[in-house]
Short mmCIF file of C-alpha atoms in Angstrom, two decimals:
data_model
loop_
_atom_site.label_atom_id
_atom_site.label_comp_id
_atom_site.label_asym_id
_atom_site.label_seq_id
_atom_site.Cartn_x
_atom_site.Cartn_y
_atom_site.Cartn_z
CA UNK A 23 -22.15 86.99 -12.65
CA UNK A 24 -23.61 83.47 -13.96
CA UNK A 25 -23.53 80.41 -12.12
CA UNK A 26 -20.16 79.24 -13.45
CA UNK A 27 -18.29 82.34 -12.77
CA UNK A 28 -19.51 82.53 -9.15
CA UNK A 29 -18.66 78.34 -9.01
CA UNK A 30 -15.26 79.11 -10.09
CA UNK A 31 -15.12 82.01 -7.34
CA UNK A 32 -15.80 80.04 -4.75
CA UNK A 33 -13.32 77.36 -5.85
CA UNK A 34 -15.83 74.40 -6.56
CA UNK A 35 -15.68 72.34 -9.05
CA UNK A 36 -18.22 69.97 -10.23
CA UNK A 37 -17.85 66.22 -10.79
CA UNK A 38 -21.18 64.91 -11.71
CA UNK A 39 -24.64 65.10 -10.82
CA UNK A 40 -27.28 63.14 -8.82
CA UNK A 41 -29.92 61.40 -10.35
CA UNK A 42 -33.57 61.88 -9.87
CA UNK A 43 -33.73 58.83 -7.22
CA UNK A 44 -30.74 59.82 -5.31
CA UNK A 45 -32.45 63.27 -5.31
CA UNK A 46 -35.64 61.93 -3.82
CA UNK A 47 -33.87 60.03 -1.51
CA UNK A 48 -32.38 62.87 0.46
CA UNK A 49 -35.57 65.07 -0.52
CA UNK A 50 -37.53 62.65 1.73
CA UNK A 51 -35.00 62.19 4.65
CA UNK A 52 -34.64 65.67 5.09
CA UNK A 53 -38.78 66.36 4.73
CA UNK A 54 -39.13 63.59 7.48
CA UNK A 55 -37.02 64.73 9.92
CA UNK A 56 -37.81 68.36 10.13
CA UNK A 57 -41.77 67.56 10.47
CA UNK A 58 -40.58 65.28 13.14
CA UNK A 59 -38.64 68.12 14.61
CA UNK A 60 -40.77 70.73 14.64
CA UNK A 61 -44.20 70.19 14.60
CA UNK A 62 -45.24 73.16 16.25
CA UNK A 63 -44.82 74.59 13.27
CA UNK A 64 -47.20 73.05 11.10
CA UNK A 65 -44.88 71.67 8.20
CA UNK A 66 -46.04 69.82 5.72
CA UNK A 67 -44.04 66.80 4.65
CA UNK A 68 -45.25 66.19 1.30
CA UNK A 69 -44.81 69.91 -0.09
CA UNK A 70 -41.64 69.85 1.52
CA UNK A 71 -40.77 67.13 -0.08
CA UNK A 72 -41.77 67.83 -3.17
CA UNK A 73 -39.56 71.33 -3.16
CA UNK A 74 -36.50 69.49 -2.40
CA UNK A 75 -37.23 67.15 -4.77
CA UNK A 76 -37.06 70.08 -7.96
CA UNK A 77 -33.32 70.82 -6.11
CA UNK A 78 -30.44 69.85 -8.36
CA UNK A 79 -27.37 68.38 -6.26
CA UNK A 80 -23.85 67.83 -7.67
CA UNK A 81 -20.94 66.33 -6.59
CA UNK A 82 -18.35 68.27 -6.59
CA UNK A 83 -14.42 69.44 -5.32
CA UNK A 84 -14.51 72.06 -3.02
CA UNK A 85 -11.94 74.20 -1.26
CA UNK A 86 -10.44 72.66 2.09
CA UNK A 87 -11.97 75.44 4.11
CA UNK A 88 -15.30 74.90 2.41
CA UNK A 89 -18.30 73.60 4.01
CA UNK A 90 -19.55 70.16 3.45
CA UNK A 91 -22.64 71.54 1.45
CA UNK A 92 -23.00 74.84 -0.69
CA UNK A 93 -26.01 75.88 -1.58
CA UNK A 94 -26.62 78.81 -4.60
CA UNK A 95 -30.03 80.06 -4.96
CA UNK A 96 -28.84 81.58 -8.12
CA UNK A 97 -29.68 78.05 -9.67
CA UNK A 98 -31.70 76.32 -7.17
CA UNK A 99 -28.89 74.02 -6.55
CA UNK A 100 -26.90 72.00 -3.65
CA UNK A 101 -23.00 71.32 -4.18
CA UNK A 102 -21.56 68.64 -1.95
CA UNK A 103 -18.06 67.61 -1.25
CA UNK A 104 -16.69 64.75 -2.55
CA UNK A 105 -15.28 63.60 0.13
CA UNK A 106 -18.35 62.89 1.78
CA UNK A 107 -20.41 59.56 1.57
CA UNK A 108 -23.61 59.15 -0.33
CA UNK A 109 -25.62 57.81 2.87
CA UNK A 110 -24.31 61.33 4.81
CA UNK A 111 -25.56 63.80 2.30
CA UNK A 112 -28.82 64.15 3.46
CA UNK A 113 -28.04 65.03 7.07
CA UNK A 114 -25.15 67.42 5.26
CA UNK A 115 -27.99 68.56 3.14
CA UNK A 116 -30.14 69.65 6.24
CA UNK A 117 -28.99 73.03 6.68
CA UNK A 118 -29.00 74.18 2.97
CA UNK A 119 -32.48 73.17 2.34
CA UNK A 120 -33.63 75.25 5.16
CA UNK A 121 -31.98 78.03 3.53
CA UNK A 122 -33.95 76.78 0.40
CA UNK A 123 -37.38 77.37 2.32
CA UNK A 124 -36.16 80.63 3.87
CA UNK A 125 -35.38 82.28 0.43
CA UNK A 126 -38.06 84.69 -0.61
CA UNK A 127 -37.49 86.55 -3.96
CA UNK A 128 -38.43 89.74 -5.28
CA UNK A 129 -40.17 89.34 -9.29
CA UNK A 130 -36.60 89.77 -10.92
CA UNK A 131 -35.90 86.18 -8.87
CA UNK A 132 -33.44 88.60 -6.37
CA UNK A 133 -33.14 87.28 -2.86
CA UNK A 134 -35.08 90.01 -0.63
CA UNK A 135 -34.00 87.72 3.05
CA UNK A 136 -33.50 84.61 4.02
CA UNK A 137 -35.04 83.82 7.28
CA UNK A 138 -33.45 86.65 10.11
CA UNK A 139 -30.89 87.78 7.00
CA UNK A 140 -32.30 90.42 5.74
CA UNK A 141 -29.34 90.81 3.45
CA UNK A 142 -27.82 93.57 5.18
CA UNK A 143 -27.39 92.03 9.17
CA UNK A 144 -28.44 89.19 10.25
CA UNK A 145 -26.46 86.71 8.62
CA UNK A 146 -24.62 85.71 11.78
CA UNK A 147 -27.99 84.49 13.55
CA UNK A 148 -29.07 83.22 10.76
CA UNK A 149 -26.87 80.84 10.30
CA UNK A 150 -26.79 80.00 13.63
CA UNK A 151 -30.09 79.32 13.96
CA UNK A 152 -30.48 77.14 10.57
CA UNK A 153 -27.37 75.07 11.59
CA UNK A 154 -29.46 74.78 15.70
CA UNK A 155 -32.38 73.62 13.62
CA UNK A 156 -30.66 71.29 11.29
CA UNK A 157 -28.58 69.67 14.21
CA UNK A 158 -31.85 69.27 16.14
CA UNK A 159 -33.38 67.94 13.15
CA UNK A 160 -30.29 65.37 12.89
CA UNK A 161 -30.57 64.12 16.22
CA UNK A 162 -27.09 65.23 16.65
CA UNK A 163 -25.81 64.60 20.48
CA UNK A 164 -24.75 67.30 23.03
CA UNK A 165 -20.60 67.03 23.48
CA UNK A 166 -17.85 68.75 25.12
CA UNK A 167 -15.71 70.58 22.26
CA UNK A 168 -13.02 73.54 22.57
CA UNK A 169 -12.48 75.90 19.89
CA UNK A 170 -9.85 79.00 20.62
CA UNK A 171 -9.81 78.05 24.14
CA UNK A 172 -13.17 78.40 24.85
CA UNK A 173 -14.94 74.99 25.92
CA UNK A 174 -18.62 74.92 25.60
CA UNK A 175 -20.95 72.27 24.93
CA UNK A 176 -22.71 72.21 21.73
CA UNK A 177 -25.03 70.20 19.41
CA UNK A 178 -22.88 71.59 16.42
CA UNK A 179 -18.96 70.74 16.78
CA UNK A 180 -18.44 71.12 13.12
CA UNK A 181 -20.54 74.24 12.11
CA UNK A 182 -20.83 77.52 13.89
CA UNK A 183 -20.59 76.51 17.04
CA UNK A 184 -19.37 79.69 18.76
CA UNK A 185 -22.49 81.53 16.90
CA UNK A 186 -24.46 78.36 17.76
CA UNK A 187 -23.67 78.32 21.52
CA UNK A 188 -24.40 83.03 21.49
CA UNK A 189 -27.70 81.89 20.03
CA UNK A 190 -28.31 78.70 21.98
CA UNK A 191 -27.66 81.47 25.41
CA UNK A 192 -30.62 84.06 23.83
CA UNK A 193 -33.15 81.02 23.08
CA UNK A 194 -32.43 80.48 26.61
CA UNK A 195 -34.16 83.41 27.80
CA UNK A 196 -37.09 83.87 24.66
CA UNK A 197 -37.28 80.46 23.96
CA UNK A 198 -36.49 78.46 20.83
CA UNK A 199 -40.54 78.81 18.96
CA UNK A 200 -40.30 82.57 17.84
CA UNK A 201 -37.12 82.10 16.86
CA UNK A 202 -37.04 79.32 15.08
CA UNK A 203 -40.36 80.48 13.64
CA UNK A 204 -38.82 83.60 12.52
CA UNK A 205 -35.82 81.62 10.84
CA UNK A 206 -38.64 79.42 8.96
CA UNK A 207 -41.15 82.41 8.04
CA UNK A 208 -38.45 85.05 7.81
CA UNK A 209 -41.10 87.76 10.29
CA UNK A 210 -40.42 89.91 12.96
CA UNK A 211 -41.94 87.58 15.73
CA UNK A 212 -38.41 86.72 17.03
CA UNK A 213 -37.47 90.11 17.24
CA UNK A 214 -40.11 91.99 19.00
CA UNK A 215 -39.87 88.71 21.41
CA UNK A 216 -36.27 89.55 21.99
CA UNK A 217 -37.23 93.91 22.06
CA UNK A 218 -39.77 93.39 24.67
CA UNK A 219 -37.26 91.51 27.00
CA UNK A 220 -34.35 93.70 26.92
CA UNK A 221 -34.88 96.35 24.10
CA UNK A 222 -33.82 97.28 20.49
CA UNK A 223 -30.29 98.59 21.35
CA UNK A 224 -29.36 95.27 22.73
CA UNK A 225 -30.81 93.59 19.66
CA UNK A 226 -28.90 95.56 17.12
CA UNK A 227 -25.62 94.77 19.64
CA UNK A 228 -26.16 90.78 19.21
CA UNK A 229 -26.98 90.87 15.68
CA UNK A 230 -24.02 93.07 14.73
CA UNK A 231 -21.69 90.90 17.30
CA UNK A 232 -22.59 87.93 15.91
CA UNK A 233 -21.86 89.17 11.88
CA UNK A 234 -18.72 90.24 13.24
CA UNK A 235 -17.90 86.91 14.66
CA UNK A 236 -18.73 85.30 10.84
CA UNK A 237 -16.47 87.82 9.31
CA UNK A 238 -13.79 86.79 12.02
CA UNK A 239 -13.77 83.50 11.53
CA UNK A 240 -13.28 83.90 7.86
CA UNK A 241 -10.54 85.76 7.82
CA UNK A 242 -9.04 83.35 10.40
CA UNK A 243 -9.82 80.39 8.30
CA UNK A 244 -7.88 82.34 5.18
CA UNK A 245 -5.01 83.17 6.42
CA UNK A 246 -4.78 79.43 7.90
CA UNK A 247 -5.26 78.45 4.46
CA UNK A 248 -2.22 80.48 3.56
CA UNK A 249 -0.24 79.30 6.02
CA UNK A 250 -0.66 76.03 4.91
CA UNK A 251 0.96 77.06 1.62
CA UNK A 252 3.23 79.28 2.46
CA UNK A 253 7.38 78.73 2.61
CA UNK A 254 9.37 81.92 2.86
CA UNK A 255 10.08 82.15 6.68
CA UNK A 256 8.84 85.76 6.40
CA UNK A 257 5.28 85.18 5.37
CA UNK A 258 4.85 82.33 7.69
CA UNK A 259 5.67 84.44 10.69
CA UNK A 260 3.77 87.13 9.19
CA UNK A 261 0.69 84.83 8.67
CA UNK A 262 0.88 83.38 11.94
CA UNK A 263 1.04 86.66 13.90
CA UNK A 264 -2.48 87.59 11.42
CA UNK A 265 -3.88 84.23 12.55
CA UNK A 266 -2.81 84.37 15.92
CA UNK A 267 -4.66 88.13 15.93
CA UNK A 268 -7.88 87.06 14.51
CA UNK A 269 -8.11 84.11 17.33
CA UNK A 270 -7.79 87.09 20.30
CA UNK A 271 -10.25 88.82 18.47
CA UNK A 272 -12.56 86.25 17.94
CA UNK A 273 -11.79 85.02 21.84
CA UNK A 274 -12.42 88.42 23.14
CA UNK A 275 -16.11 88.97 20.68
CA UNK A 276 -17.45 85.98 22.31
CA UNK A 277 -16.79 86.68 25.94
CA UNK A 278 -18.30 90.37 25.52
CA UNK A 279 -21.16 89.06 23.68
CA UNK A 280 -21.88 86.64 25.65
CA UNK A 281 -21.59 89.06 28.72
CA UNK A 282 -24.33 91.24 27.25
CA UNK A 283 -26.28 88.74 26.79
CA UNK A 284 -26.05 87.42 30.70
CA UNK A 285 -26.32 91.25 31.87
CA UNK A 286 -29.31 92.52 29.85
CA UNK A 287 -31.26 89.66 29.86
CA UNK A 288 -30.59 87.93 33.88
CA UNK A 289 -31.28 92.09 34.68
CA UNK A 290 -34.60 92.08 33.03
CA UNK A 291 -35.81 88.78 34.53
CA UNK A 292 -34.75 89.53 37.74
CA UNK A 293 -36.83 92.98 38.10
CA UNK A 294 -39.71 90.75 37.07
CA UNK A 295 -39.17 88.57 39.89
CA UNK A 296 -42.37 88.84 43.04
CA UNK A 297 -42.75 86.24 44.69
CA UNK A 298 -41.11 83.37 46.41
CA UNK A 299 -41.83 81.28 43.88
CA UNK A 300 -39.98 83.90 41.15
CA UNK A 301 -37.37 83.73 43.49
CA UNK A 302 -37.21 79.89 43.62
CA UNK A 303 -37.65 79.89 39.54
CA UNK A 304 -34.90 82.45 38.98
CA UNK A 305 -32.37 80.87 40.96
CA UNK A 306 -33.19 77.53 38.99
CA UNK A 307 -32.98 79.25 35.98
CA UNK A 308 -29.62 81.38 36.49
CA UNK A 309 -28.10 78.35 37.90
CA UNK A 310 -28.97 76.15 35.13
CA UNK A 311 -27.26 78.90 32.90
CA UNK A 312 -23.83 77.34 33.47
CA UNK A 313 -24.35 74.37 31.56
CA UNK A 314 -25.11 76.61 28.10
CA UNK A 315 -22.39 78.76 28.72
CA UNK A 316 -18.92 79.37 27.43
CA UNK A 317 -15.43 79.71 29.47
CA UNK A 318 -11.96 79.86 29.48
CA UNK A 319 -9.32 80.25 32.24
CA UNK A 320 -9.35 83.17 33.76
CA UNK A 321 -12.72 83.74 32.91
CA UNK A 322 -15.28 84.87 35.75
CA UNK A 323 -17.85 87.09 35.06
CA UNK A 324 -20.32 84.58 35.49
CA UNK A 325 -19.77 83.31 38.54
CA UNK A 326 -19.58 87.13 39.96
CA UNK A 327 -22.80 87.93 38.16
CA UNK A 328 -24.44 84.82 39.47
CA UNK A 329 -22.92 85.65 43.63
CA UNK A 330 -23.98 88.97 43.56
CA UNK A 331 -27.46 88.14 42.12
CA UNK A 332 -27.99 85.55 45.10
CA UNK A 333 -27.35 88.57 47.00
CA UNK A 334 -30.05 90.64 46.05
CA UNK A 335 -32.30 87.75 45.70
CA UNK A 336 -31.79 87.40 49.44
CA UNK A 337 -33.09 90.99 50.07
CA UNK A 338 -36.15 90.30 48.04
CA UNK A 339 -36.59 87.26 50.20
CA UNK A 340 -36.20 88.96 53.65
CA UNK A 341 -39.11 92.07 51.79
CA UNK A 342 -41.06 89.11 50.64
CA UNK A 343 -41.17 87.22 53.66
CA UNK A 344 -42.14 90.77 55.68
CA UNK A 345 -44.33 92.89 53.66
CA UNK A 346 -45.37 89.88 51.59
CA UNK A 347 -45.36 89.65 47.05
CA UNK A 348 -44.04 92.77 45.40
CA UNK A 349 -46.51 95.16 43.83
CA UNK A 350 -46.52 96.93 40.64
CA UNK A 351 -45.76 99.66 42.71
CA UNK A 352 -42.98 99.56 44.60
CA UNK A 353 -43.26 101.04 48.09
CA UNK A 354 -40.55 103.89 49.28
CA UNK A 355 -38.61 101.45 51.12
CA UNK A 356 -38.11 99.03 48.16
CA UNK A 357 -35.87 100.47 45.33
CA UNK A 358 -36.83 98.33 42.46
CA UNK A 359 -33.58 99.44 40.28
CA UNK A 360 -31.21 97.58 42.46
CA UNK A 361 -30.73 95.21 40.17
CA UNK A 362 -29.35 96.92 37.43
CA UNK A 363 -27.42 99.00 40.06
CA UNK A 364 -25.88 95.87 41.13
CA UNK A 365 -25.05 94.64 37.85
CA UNK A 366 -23.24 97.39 36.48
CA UNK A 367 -21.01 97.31 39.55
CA UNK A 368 -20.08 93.41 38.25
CA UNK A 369 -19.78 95.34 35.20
CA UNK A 370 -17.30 98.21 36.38
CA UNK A 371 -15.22 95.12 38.42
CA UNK A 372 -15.27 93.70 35.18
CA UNK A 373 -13.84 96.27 33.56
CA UNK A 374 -11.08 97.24 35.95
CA UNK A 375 -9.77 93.51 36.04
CA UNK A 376 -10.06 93.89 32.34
CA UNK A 377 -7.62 97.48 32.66
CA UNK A 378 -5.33 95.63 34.87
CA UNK A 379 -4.64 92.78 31.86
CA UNK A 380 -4.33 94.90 29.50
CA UNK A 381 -1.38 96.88 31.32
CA UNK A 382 -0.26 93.31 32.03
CA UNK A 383 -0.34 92.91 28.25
CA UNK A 384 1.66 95.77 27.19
CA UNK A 385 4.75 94.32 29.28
CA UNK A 386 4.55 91.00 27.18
CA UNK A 387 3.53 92.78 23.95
CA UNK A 388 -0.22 90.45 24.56
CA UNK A 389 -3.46 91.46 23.84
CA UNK A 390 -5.92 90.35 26.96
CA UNK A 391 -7.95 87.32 27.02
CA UNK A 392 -11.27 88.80 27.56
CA UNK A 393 -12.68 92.17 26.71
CA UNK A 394 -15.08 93.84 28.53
CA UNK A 395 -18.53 95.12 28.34
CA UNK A 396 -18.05 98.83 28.45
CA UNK A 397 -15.49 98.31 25.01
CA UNK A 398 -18.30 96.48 22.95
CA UNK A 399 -21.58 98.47 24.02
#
C-alpha cells in the first residue's frame, strides 16, 4: 500500500508542507531537550539533530479521534493537525521523533521493532514509555486527571495516560534507566531487569495487558466517533451500550493490571527485605506507592495489601530485633514464604468481594467495577 493509500486510510489529509527552516526549527527544539533529559544516555545533540532535520512534516486535516502528530516511517515523515499552532509542534513532535530513532529496518527498508515493539507485543509499553519520555522531555507538570473513573496523577493527561500511569507503577520498582534505555536502543536490558524481579510469566502478563488496553481504547474511541454521527434512536442506544461496555472493560484491565503489578513485584521486594534498615526502606517505599497509583470508589486492594504487609513486616521486626539480620538461610523457625502466603490471601479476599459484585451485578443487569486477579492471570 503506498503512502497515499495508507494517508487516505487513516483519514488525513494534507494541506501543505513545512519549509526547510521551520523543519530545523523543531529539529533543534526537540534535539535540545531530550539531551537535556536524558543524559545518562549519552545522546548526541548534533546527530540528533541532524536526523530530524532530513524528516519531512506536513500540515495536514486529521480525523477528530486522531492524535496531534502521526508519524509514517513508510516515508520518513511527520503529519500534524491543523489545528495546532506552529510554536506547539515541536513539543507535539516529541513523541514521533522518538519513534523515528527507535525504528530499525531490515535491507528491504521493513520495520523489524521499534524500541520494546517488536511488532508482534509490545506496542502498549511502547507507547507508553515514548509518550513518559517525551512528557519528561517537555517539562510537562504532574496533575490530577480522571479518565473512566479512575483518578490518577499523571505527567500525560492527553496521551496514554492509563498505559502511562501501568508503566509509570513498573519503573517504580526497576527504575526508569533500563527502560527507557531499552525504548531508545530497542535491547533486552529492560526486560531481563523486569525477569529477574518477578519472572517471565509476569512479563508476558503486563505486556499483553497493556496491548489489550490500546486495543480497548480504540474501539472505545470508534464507537464514540459513531455516536457522534449517529441519529436513528436504535443505533444510538446500541452504540452507547458498545461504548458503555468497552469503558467496564477498560475500568476492570487497569485495576487487575495494576494489581499484578502491586502483588508480584511488593512480594518480591519484601522476601528481599533483612534488616531493619530493609524494613525501614520498604515501608518508605510501599507507602510512597500511593501517590503513583490509580483508584476509584470502591476500590481497596491497596490499602489491604499495604495493612497486611505492615503486618508481616512487624514479625520480621520482632525476628530481627531477637535473632538479629536474616540469613540466606533461613532458620526452621523463620518461614521465609510468608509473604507470598500472605498475599495470596489479599488475593483470595479479593476475589470473593469481587464474586459478591458480580452476583450484585446480575440483579441490576451490571458488570462489576473491578476484576480480580485470579480472572486475568
Amino acid at each position: 500500500m503506498n503512502i497515499n493509500s495508507i494517508l487516505k486510510k487513516e483519514g488525513i489529509t494534507v494541506i501543505s508542507e513545512l519549509n526547510t527552516l521551520e523543519v530545523d526549527i523543531i529539529a533543534k527544539n526537540v534535539s535540545s531537550k531530550l539531551c537535556l533529559a536524558f543524559p545518562e544516555h549519552n545522546l548526541n545533540r548534533s546527530v540528533l539533530f541532524e536526523s530530524f532535520s532530513t524528516l519531512k512534516m506536513f500540515i495536514a486535516n486529521m480525523p477528530d479521534n486522531a492524535d496531534g502528530a502521526k508519524y509514517f516511517s513508510k516515508n520518513n515523515s511527520i503529519y500534524f493537525s491543523e489545528t495546532i499552532p506552529f510554536d506547539n509542534l515541536a513539543d507535539i513532535a516529541m513523541h514521533e521523533c522518538i519513534h523515528f530513532v527507535q525504528e530499525k529496518k531490515d535491507i528491504k527498508g521493513n520495520i523489524i521493532s521499534m524500541g520494546l515493539y517488536d511488532m508482534s507485543s509490545g506496542l502498549g509499553i511502547n507507547e507508553a514509555t515514548v509518550q513518559l519520555m517525551a512528557s519528561e522531555a517537555n517539562m510537562l507538570p504532574i496533575s490530577e486527571e480522571k479518565y473512566f473513573d479512575i483518578s490518577l496523577s499523571t505527567i500525560s493527561p492527553d496521551y496514554y495516560p492509563l498505559e502511562c500511569s501501568l508503566v509509570n507503577q513498573i519503573a517504580y520498582f526497576t527504575g526508569t534507566y533500563p527502560l527507557y534505555h531499552s525504548a531508545l536502543n530497542g535491547n533486552d536490558v529492560f526486560k531481563k531487569t523486569f525477569v529477574t524481579k518477578v519472572g517471565e510469566k509476569t512479563y508476558n502478563k503486563i505486556l499483553k495487558n497493556l496491548d489489550k488496553l490500546l486495543l480497548l481504547e480504540s474501539d472505545l474511541s470508534y464507537f464514540i466517533s459513531q455516536l457522534n454521527n449517529a441519529e436513528k434512536p436504535r443505533e444510538i442506544k446500541l452504540l452507547g451500550e458498545l461504548a458503555a461496555a468497552k469503558k467496564q472493560a477498560i475500568l476492570a484491565l487497569f485495576f487487575a493490571t495494576q494489581n499484578i503489578i502491586m502483588k508480584k513485584f511488593f512480594s518480591a521486594e519484601f522476601n528481599c527485605v533483612k534488616t531493619l534498615n530493609d524494613i525501614r526502606e520498604f515501608k518508605q517505599k510501599i507507602y510512597n506507592f500511593k501517590n503513583v497509583i490509580g483508584t476509584t470508589d470502591g476500590y481497596e486492594f491497596y490499602n489491604r495489601l499495604y495493612r497486611e504487609m505492615m503486618e508481616l513486616l512487624q514479625r520480621k521486626h520482632e525476628y530481627i530485633e531477637n535473632h538479629g539480620d536474616i540469613s540466606l538461610f533461613y532458620p526452621n523457625n523463620y518461614n521465609s514464604s510468608t509473604a507470598l502466603v500472605v498475599v495470596e490471601n489479599t488475593v483470595s479476599a479479593f476475589s470473593f468481594m469481587n464474586i459478591f459484585f458480580k452476583k450484585l451485578g446480575k440483579l441490576f443487569k451490571h458488570k462489576p467495577v473491578i476484576q480480580s486477579i485470579n480472572e486475568v492471570e
